[in-house]
Tab-separated table of C-alpha atoms in Angstrom:
chain	number	residue	atom	x	y	z
A	7	MET	CA	141.429	46.232	201.856
A	8	ALA	CA	139.890	49.566	201.908
A	9	SER	CA	140.244	51.185	205.863
A	10	GLN	CA	137.661	54.042	204.520
A	11	SER	CA	134.168	53.677	202.647
A	12	SER	CA	133.775	55.083	199.008
A	13	SER	CA	130.705	56.281	199.844
A	14	GLU	CA	132.715	59.511	201.626
A	15	PHE	CA	134.026	59.624	198.619
A	16	GLU	CA	133.536	62.718	196.692
A	17	TRP	CA	132.826	62.327	193.271
A	18	PRO	CA	133.399	64.482	190.770
A	19	VAL	CA	129.842	66.440	189.024
A	20	LEU	CA	130.821	64.633	186.032
A	21	TYR	CA	130.222	61.716	187.740
A	22	ASN	CA	126.356	62.361	187.426
A	23	TYR	CA	126.582	63.828	184.404
A	24	PRO	CA	125.247	60.738	182.324
A	25	PRO	CA	126.777	61.649	178.923
A	26	PHE	CA	129.968	60.620	180.834
A	27	TYR	CA	129.646	57.583	180.329
A	28	THR	CA	128.978	57.499	176.671
A	29	LEU	CA	132.191	57.919	174.768
A	30	GLN	CA	132.293	61.683	172.993
A	31	THR	CA	132.564	61.452	169.412
A	32	ASN	CA	133.493	64.958	169.107
A	33	LEU	CA	138.162	64.928	169.892
A	34	ASP	CA	137.658	67.806	171.807
A	35	THR	CA	135.249	67.300	173.841
A	36	ARG	CA	137.000	63.375	174.146
A	37	ALA	CA	139.503	64.439	175.515
A	38	LYS	CA	138.077	66.421	177.898
A	39	GLN	CA	136.121	63.076	179.413
A	40	ILE	CA	138.918	61.144	179.395
A	41	ASP	CA	141.084	63.055	181.221
A	42	ALA	CA	138.245	63.711	184.210
A	43	TRP	CA	137.530	59.741	184.365
A	44	CYS	CA	142.114	59.469	184.802
A	45	ASN	CA	141.733	61.939	187.359
A	46	LEU	CA	138.762	60.387	189.623
A	47	ILE	CA	140.152	57.240	188.721
A	48	LEU	CA	143.334	58.482	190.578
A	49	ASN	CA	141.804	60.261	192.879
A	50	TYR	CA	139.145	57.701	194.261
A	51	PHE	CA	141.803	54.520	194.661
A	52	LYS	CA	144.410	57.589	196.537
A	53	TYR	CA	140.814	58.018	198.823
A	54	ASN	CA	140.304	54.546	199.794
A	55	LYS	CA	144.036	53.006	198.890
A	56	LEU	CA	143.654	50.560	196.388
A	57	TYR	CA	146.213	49.597	194.184
A	58	VAL	CA	144.908	47.150	191.704
A	59	LEU	CA	141.688	47.393	189.364
A	60	ASP	CA	140.957	44.372	187.662
A	61	LEU	CA	139.095	45.926	185.305
A	62	THR	CA	136.008	42.692	184.986
A	63	GLU	CA	135.150	42.565	188.192
A	64	ALA	CA	135.395	46.409	188.274
A	65	LEU	CA	132.801	47.342	185.571
A	66	ALA	CA	130.676	44.582	186.746
A	67	SER	CA	130.044	46.112	190.138
A	68	SER	CA	132.871	48.836	191.345
A	69	PRO	CA	130.934	52.094	192.151
A	70	LEU	CA	133.564	54.015	189.744
A	71	PHE	CA	132.510	51.875	187.016
A	72	VAL	CA	128.894	51.337	187.638
A	73	ASN	CA	126.665	54.578	188.056
A	74	SER	CA	123.599	52.469	189.585
A	75	GLN	CA	121.729	55.369	190.962
A	76	LEU	CA	122.301	57.087	186.853
A	77	ASN	CA	121.074	53.116	185.398
A	78	ARG	CA	124.972	54.039	183.359
A	79	ILE	CA	127.805	51.343	182.674
A	80	LEU	CA	131.196	52.024	181.051
A	81	SER	CA	131.666	50.197	178.608
A	82	ARG	CA	134.632	47.411	178.375
A	83	GLU	CA	135.647	49.115	175.500
A	84	THR	CA	135.823	53.543	177.203
A	85	ALA	CA	137.528	50.962	179.975
A	86	SER	CA	140.855	50.583	178.051
A	87	LEU	CA	140.793	52.937	176.307
A	88	ILE	CA	141.190	55.128	179.394
A	89	LEU	CA	143.635	52.876	180.987
A	90	ASN	CA	145.766	52.931	178.191
A	91	THR	CA	145.782	56.506	178.867
A	92	LEU	CA	147.212	56.539	181.727
A	93	ASP	CA	149.399	54.037	181.627
A	94	SER	CA	150.842	56.124	178.306
A	95	ARG	CA	151.298	58.999	181.774
A	96	GLY	CA	152.754	57.211	183.129
A	97	ASN	CA	150.730	56.246	185.835
A	98	LEU	CA	149.080	52.390	185.563
A	99	GLU	CA	151.036	49.062	184.512
A	100	TRP	CA	148.611	46.340	183.068
A	101	GLN	CA	150.164	42.586	184.800
A	102	ASP	CA	148.078	40.637	182.127
A	103	LYS	CA	148.960	40.234	178.147
A	104	GLU	CA	144.515	40.134	178.673
A	105	LYS	CA	145.385	43.492	179.965
A	106	ASP	CA	142.578	42.571	181.769
A	107	ARG	CA	144.974	43.099	186.146
A	108	CYS	CA	146.094	46.697	186.356
A	109	LEU	CA	148.468	48.500	188.994
A	110	VAL	CA	147.417	52.383	189.649
A	111	MET	CA	150.448	54.026	190.146
A	112	TRP	CA	148.385	56.892	191.985
A	113	ARG	CA	151.693	58.289	193.278
A	114	THR	CA	154.500	56.463	191.455
A	115	PRO	CA	157.121	54.315	192.016
A	116	LYS	CA	159.748	56.757	192.449
A	117	GLU	CA	157.269	58.467	194.744
A	118	TRP	CA	156.794	55.790	197.150
A	119	GLY	CA	160.598	54.862	196.694
A	120	ALA	CA	161.254	58.660	198.523
A	121	LEU	CA	159.063	58.472	201.080
A	122	ILE	CA	160.427	55.553	202.302
A	123	TYR	CA	163.634	56.429	202.110
A	124	GLN	CA	162.382	59.666	203.832
A	125	TRP	CA	161.141	57.264	207.405
A	126	ALA	CA	164.452	55.152	206.800
A	127	SER	CA	167.063	58.211	207.538
A	128	ASP	CA	164.157	59.899	209.579
A	129	ASN	CA	163.809	56.861	211.611
A	130	ALA	CA	167.740	56.039	211.905
A	131	PHE	CA	167.774	52.906	209.765
A	132	ILE	CA	170.572	54.047	207.504
A	133	ASN	CA	172.940	50.909	206.780
A	134	THR	CA	170.284	48.340	208.911
A	135	VAL	CA	168.650	45.655	207.031
A	136	CYS	CA	164.972	46.077	206.855
A	137	THR	CA	162.384	43.550	205.908
A	138	VAL	CA	160.293	44.246	202.381
A	139	TYR	CA	157.398	42.978	205.820
A	140	GLU	CA	158.065	45.505	208.349
A	141	LEU	CA	157.987	48.268	205.141
A	142	HIS	CA	154.779	47.381	204.373
A	143	SER	CA	153.518	45.930	207.960
A	144	GLY	CA	155.257	46.306	210.097
A	145	ASP	CA	154.933	48.146	213.155
A	146	ASP	CA	157.395	50.951	212.400
A	147	THR	CA	155.874	51.958	209.336
A	148	ILE	CA	152.040	51.666	210.957
A	149	ASN	CA	151.369	55.737	209.851
A	150	GLU	CA	153.179	55.853	207.289
A	151	GLU	CA	151.257	56.275	204.348
A	152	PHE	CA	153.342	53.143	202.214
A	153	TYR	CA	151.584	51.145	205.173
A	154	GLY	CA	150.161	48.688	203.528
A	155	LEU	CA	151.317	49.671	200.309
A	156	GLU	CA	151.355	46.373	197.798
A	157	LEU	CA	154.448	43.694	198.110
A	158	ILE	CA	154.744	44.768	193.725
A	159	MET	CA	155.000	48.831	194.598
A	160	VAL	CA	157.139	48.518	197.812
A	161	VAL	CA	159.825	46.767	195.497
A	162	LYS	CA	159.164	48.799	192.128
A	163	ALA	CA	160.063	51.016	194.221
A	164	LEU	CA	162.593	49.853	196.623
A	165	GLN	CA	164.027	49.591	192.900
A	166	THR	CA	163.795	53.675	191.960
A	167	LEU	CA	166.175	53.930	194.990
A	168	GLN	CA	168.281	50.492	194.472
A	169	ASN	CA	169.384	51.959	191.227
A	170	ASP	CA	169.870	55.489	192.562
A	171	GLY	CA	172.614	54.128	195.121
A	172	LYS	CA	170.684	55.056	198.125
A	173	ALA	CA	169.702	50.721	198.496
A	174	GLN	CA	170.216	47.924	198.101
A	175	ILE	CA	168.194	44.744	197.671
A	176	ILE	CA	168.360	41.814	198.843
A	177	GLN	CA	166.650	38.568	198.207
A	178	ARG	CA	165.835	35.208	199.328
A	179	SER	CA	164.220	32.736	198.386
A	180	ASN	CA	160.696	33.882	196.863
A	181	PRO	CA	160.903	34.746	193.474
A	182	ASP	CA	157.826	37.335	194.438
A	183	MET	CA	160.675	39.300	196.952
A	184	SER	CA	157.836	38.417	199.756
A	185	ASP	CA	160.233	38.036	201.903
A	186	ALA	CA	163.236	40.028	200.708
A	187	GLY	CA	164.883	42.803	202.712
A	188	VAL	CA	167.094	45.796	202.042
A	189	LYS	CA	169.742	47.638	203.230
A	190	PHE	CA	169.188	51.590	203.125
A	191	PHE	CA	172.886	53.615	202.280
A	192	GLY	CA	173.287	57.638	203.759
B	17	MET	CA	92.183	152.154	150.858
B	18	ALA	CA	94.659	150.537	151.042
B	19	ARG	CA	97.701	152.258	154.364
B	20	ARG	CA	101.270	152.452	152.250
B	21	ARG	CA	104.497	152.105	153.995
B	22	GLY	CA	106.466	154.136	153.515
B	23	LEU	CA	110.389	153.753	154.018
B	24	GLY	CA	110.470	154.296	157.787
B	25	ALA	CA	108.190	151.437	158.170
B	26	ILE	CA	110.750	148.989	156.310
B	27	ASN	CA	113.323	150.050	158.760
B	28	LYS	CA	111.259	149.916	161.642
B	29	GLU	CA	110.264	147.469	160.947
B	30	LYS	CA	113.838	145.635	160.673
B	31	LEU	CA	115.029	146.833	163.919
B	32	GLU	CA	112.910	145.222	166.079
B	33	LYS	CA	112.784	141.734	164.039
B	34	ALA	CA	116.921	142.763	164.986
B	35	LYS	CA	115.850	143.359	168.099
B	36	TYR	CA	113.123	140.224	169.059
B	37	GLY	CA	116.332	137.656	167.683
B	38	GLU	CA	118.795	139.125	169.782
B	39	LYS	CA	116.394	139.452	172.772
B	40	GLY	CA	115.084	135.546	171.977
B	41	ALA	CA	119.032	135.083	171.763
B	42	GLU	CA	119.644	136.717	174.814
B	43	ILE	CA	116.815	134.439	176.536
B	44	ALA	CA	118.375	131.026	174.761
B	45	ASP	CA	121.974	131.919	176.664
B	46	VAL	CA	119.754	132.531	179.887
B	47	GLU	CA	118.358	129.278	179.570
B	48	MET	CA	121.450	127.276	178.194
B	49	SER	CA	123.944	128.324	180.734
B	50	HIS	CA	120.647	127.954	183.621
B	51	VAL	CA	120.539	124.568	182.645
B	52	SER	CA	124.664	123.824	182.242
B	53	THR	CA	125.035	125.379	185.922
B	54	GLN	CA	122.489	122.199	186.773
B	55	ILE	CA	123.763	120.343	185.365
B	56	GLU	CA	126.883	120.744	186.472
B	57	SER	CA	125.681	121.259	190.388
B	58	PHE	CA	123.859	117.631	189.429
B	59	ARG	CA	127.299	116.282	188.289
B	60	SER	CA	128.907	117.566	191.382
B	61	TYR	CA	125.721	116.218	193.237
B	62	LEU	CA	126.619	112.850	191.916
B	63	GLU	CA	129.982	113.508	192.420
B	64	THR	CA	130.159	114.426	196.264
B	65	PHE	CA	127.394	111.866	196.322
B	66	ALA	CA	128.615	108.867	194.815
B	67	ALA	CA	132.078	109.719	196.561
B	68	LYS	CA	130.210	109.187	199.603
B	69	HIS	CA	128.021	106.344	198.695
B	70	LYS	CA	132.189	104.377	196.953
B	71	ASN	CA	131.459	101.346	199.894
B	72	GLU	CA	127.956	101.440	199.546
B	73	ILE	CA	128.294	101.623	195.681
B	74	LYS	CA	131.025	98.914	195.506
B	75	LYS	CA	129.869	96.815	197.791
B	76	ASN	CA	125.435	96.577	197.088
B	77	PRO	CA	125.062	95.680	193.457
B	78	GLU	CA	121.146	96.563	193.713
B	79	PHE	CA	123.280	100.445	194.284
B	80	ARG	CA	125.453	99.624	191.924
B	81	ALA	CA	122.581	99.632	188.823
B	82	GLN	CA	120.130	101.522	189.918
B	83	PHE	CA	123.484	104.382	190.192
B	84	GLN	CA	124.347	103.163	187.299
B	85	GLN	CA	120.560	104.078	186.298
B	86	MET	CA	120.943	107.365	186.691
B	87	CYS	CA	124.246	108.550	185.737
B	88	ALA	CA	123.344	106.288	182.408
B	89	ARG	CA	120.749	109.818	182.468
B	90	ILE	CA	123.054	111.838	182.305
B	91	GLY	CA	124.635	110.854	179.595
B	92	VAL	CA	127.970	110.174	182.610
B	93	ASP	CA	129.420	106.925	182.033
B	94	PRO	CA	131.068	105.277	184.528
B	95	LEU	CA	132.995	102.526	183.289
B	96	ALA	CA	133.617	104.845	179.675
B	97	SER	CA	137.539	105.064	180.450
B	98	SER	CA	139.255	103.547	183.410
B	99	LYS	CA	141.410	106.790	183.406
B	100	GLY	CA	138.605	108.669	184.248
B	101	PHE	CA	137.448	111.678	186.418
B	102	TRP	CA	134.364	108.040	188.486
B	103	ALA	CA	137.071	105.269	187.967
B	104	SER	CA	139.425	106.886	189.853
B	105	LEU	CA	137.189	108.640	192.294
B	106	LEU	CA	135.267	104.182	192.916
B	107	GLY	CA	137.896	102.714	191.021
B	108	VAL	CA	133.604	101.207	189.121
B	109	GLY	CA	135.983	101.031	186.406
B	110	ASP	CA	138.046	98.280	187.845
B	111	PHE	CA	135.291	96.417	189.070
B	112	TYR	CA	134.022	95.283	185.482
B	113	PHE	CA	137.632	95.485	185.057
B	114	GLU	CA	138.246	92.399	187.462
B	115	VAL	CA	134.517	90.966	186.913
B	116	GLY	CA	134.997	90.976	183.405
B	117	ILE	CA	138.908	89.258	183.006
B	118	GLN	CA	136.396	86.824	185.806
B	119	ILE	CA	134.027	85.874	182.909
B	120	ILE	CA	136.881	85.447	180.715
B	121	GLU	CA	139.260	83.157	182.255
B	122	ILE	CA	135.703	81.022	183.145
B	123	CYS	CA	134.645	80.641	180.680
B	124	LEU	CA	138.034	79.554	178.994
B	125	ALA	CA	138.118	77.429	181.650
B	126	THR	CA	135.751	75.806	180.985
B	127	ARG	CA	135.265	75.671	177.092
B	128	ASP	CA	135.903	71.941	177.041
B	129	LEU	CA	133.329	71.611	178.595
B	130	ASN	CA	130.234	72.647	177.743
B	131	GLY	CA	131.730	74.173	174.086
B	132	GLY	CA	131.580	78.038	175.440
B	133	LEU	CA	128.311	78.127	176.160
B	134	ILE	CA	127.332	78.743	179.908
B	135	THR	CA	124.258	80.226	181.630
B	136	LEU	CA	124.782	83.765	183.242
B	137	GLU	CA	123.916	82.365	187.177
B	138	ASP	CA	126.282	79.460	186.610
B	139	LEU	CA	128.850	81.948	185.840
B	140	ARG	CA	127.797	83.933	188.230
B	141	LYS	CA	128.216	81.689	191.253
B	142	ARG	CA	131.782	81.341	189.346
B	143	VAL	CA	132.489	83.818	189.649
B	144	ILE	CA	131.679	85.066	193.301
B	145	ALA	CA	133.628	81.557	193.916
B	146	SER	CA	136.696	82.791	191.957
B	147	ARG	CA	136.589	86.495	194.359
B	148	SER	CA	135.432	85.143	197.405
B	149	LYS	CA	139.066	85.029	199.028
B	150	THR	CA	139.531	88.463	199.054
B	151	GLN	CA	137.060	90.504	198.715
B	152	GLN	CA	133.406	90.068	199.398
B	153	GLN	CA	131.381	91.569	196.803
B	154	ASP	CA	128.197	90.328	195.445
B	155	VAL	CA	128.395	90.935	191.832
B	156	SER	CA	124.989	90.990	190.403
B	157	LEU	CA	122.925	89.629	186.918
B	158	ASP	CA	123.257	92.902	185.920
B	159	ASP	CA	126.508	93.517	186.640
B	160	LEU	CA	127.522	90.342	184.489
B	161	THR	CA	125.457	92.070	182.083
B	162	ARG	CA	127.047	95.561	181.781
B	163	ALA	CA	130.697	93.872	181.945
B	164	ILE	CA	129.717	91.169	179.648
B	165	LYS	CA	128.537	93.990	176.317
B	166	LYS	CA	131.873	96.191	177.372
B	167	LEU	CA	133.556	92.461	176.399
B	168	SER	CA	132.321	92.296	173.833
B	169	ILE	CA	134.091	95.699	172.561
B	170	LEU	CA	136.665	93.497	171.763
B	171	GLY	CA	135.421	91.354	168.975
B	172	ASN	CA	132.425	89.582	168.877
B	173	GLY	CA	133.573	86.668	171.214
B	174	PHE	CA	130.923	87.281	173.764
B	175	LYS	CA	127.197	87.458	172.789
B	176	ILE	CA	124.531	87.292	175.607
B	177	ILE	CA	121.610	84.607	174.228
B	178	PRO	CA	118.603	84.804	176.450
B	179	LEU	CA	116.148	81.638	176.492
B	180	GLY	CA	112.869	81.090	178.057
B	181	GLY	CA	113.774	81.708	181.145
B	182	LYS	CA	117.439	81.673	181.430
B	183	LYS	CA	120.257	83.455	179.216
B	184	LEU	CA	123.192	81.922	177.956
B	185	VAL	CA	126.836	83.119	177.237
B	186	GLN	CA	128.483	82.441	174.654
B	187	SER	CA	131.806	82.574	174.380
B	188	VAL	CA	133.013	81.482	171.382
B	189	PRO	CA	132.691	83.160	167.589
B	190	GLY	CA	129.941	81.442	164.994
B	191	GLU	CA	126.509	82.034	165.094
B	192	LEU	CA	123.821	80.277	166.624
B	193	ASN	CA	120.554	80.000	164.550
B	194	MET	CA	116.800	80.312	165.439
B	195	ASP	CA	116.753	76.332	165.645
B	196	HIS	CA	120.418	76.295	167.849
B	197	THR	CA	118.258	77.640	170.046
B	198	THR	CA	115.157	76.347	169.493
B	199	THR	CA	117.059	72.640	171.034
B	200	MET	CA	118.765	74.336	174.277
B	201	GLN	CA	114.549	75.045	174.991
B	202	GLN	CA	113.564	72.201	174.467
B	203	ALA	CA	116.141	70.731	176.694
B	204	GLU	CA	115.974	74.595	179.407
B	205	ALA	CA	114.444	71.955	182.502
B	206	THR	CA	116.680	68.411	181.505
B	207	GLY	CA	119.265	69.735	180.326
B	208	TYR	CA	118.632	67.060	177.634
B	209	THR	CA	116.661	66.510	174.442
B	210	THR	CA	116.061	63.792	172.556
B	211	ILE	CA	115.299	63.892	168.305
B	212	SER	CA	111.278	62.569	169.000
B	213	THR	CA	110.996	65.736	170.874
B	214	LEU	CA	111.811	67.096	168.480
B	215	THR	CA	109.854	65.790	165.496
B	216	ALA	CA	107.343	66.392	168.203
B	217	PRO	CA	104.910	68.938	167.950
B	218	PRO	CA	104.827	72.038	169.233
B	219	LEU	CA	108.295	71.528	166.397
B	220	ASN	CA	106.993	68.880	163.664
B	221	TRP	CA	110.726	68.949	162.620
B	222	THR	CA	111.752	66.269	160.261
B	223	THR	CA	114.141	63.896	162.082
B	224	GLU	CA	116.891	65.086	159.219
B	225	ARG	CA	115.999	68.640	160.190
B	226	ALA	CA	116.281	67.280	164.058
B	227	SER	CA	119.594	65.050	163.526
B	228	HIS	CA	121.182	67.939	161.097
B	229	VAL	CA	120.927	70.134	164.466
B	230	MET	CA	122.168	67.722	167.068
B	231	GLU	CA	125.846	66.995	165.223
B	232	HIS	CA	126.173	71.193	164.304
B	233	LEU	CA	126.019	71.240	168.624
B	234	ILE	CA	128.101	67.913	168.576
B	235	LYS	CA	130.997	69.425	166.126
B	236	GLU	CA	131.459	72.491	168.280
B	237	GLY	CA	131.241	71.188	171.636
B	238	MET	CA	127.756	72.068	173.407
B	239	VAL	CA	126.422	69.029	173.575
B	240	TRP	CA	127.467	65.485	175.071
B	241	VAL	CA	125.175	62.279	173.469
B	242	ASP	CA	124.212	59.900	175.852
B	243	GLN	CA	123.346	56.515	174.346
B	244	GLN	CA	121.933	54.122	177.639
B	245	ALA	CA	118.919	55.893	177.779
B	246	PRO	CA	115.893	54.304	176.388
B	247	GLN	CA	116.218	57.238	173.513
B	248	THR	CA	119.478	58.952	172.321
B	249	ARG	CA	120.228	62.013	174.986
B	250	TYR	CA	121.445	65.196	174.228
B	251	TYR	CA	122.368	66.731	177.045
B	252	PHE	CA	123.854	70.807	176.998
B	253	PRO	CA	126.511	70.323	179.359
B	254	SER	CA	126.094	74.059	180.278
B	255	LEU	CA	122.282	73.818	180.787
B	256	PHE	CA	122.651	70.951	182.287
B	257	PHE	CA	125.206	71.941	185.024
B	258	ASP	CA	123.073	74.879	186.119
B	259	LEU	CA	119.863	72.759	187.344
B	260	GLN	CA	123.125	70.878	189.458
B	261	PRO	CA	123.129	72.086	193.321
B	262	VAL	CA	125.939	74.126	194.245
B	263	LYS	CA	128.853	72.620	196.185
């Protein structure tokens, strides 16, 4: 759920530039255009604390891709091209083979992991077991940036900590890890 | 009966001529030294004036332009060298040098977007924005024009192209011909033009000519295409963003 309304988001000047919604043929211009789109998507998702993008849905109704004031819409081909660019930059992960659903990672899992670990060590949770649920929806993390973070991102973040030997994920019965726990190491 | 002229008369005439010549030279000398003292004193007045109004010259662009004009009339160019007396006195050389650097930076930073074309007014806003943190100097269009003229010494990279009402600064080498500037004039009010605007009166271009010009401008990165309008629109980012309110 978006905590702030998208109307407060400060759109970049290109958002109101009609040719921004037509893929440019000049390759230098196109590179600049795609770069600007990548930044816009990451900033928009970050501002609204969004994590999952459903392409079909977004192209139908999200103000990100549909500029009703200008009457301009990003085409599916162009949007896919931009999202694939984000993927190659490590800021996006496709969730399905059809490339319709993806995770938009305006912070990389490693960055999230560092934030979670910082919280754990600041609040004396080292060497204790927390549930994954507590991390993203518990009372202790309500003021943390990762509060409300998508479960799949929390798990990815914890996996980076596990790889660094800073935590151990304790899996229970649910395959999506929604009931998993984690132990932080000092 | 004709009067005969003796040797004495000829000699006398010669002597007179020489004397006149001498006198003439003397007068010219006096005149010269008079004029040069006048110029000298004018210069020194100008220097005193400049020193006295140093801050005013630095802060007030109108004052600066008038001072520049005054200097130009007596053949003094405060910008000629940053090492000169004027520069050390006023720091004006440094001022235009700084503005020049800022112009180059802004043109480079926006080049991907606008293909190396920016309106003088837009450039001014950006120069002021990039300076405002440390200095509170106003920079006028005249200052920018002067700084750009100085930049052209570095090569043919920087040019000012007058359109109807606006002036465009071109920061990439390459000739823009009449057809190119004509399309820009057509786009001045809206930021874009269409093929049918160019083929209609008063231009009455052929479609081939219009498309050829647009193709060239797209290739140069000076035009973006918008295919979601009833007719394909060719946008000049330099002109379009000039029409937008500043943030």
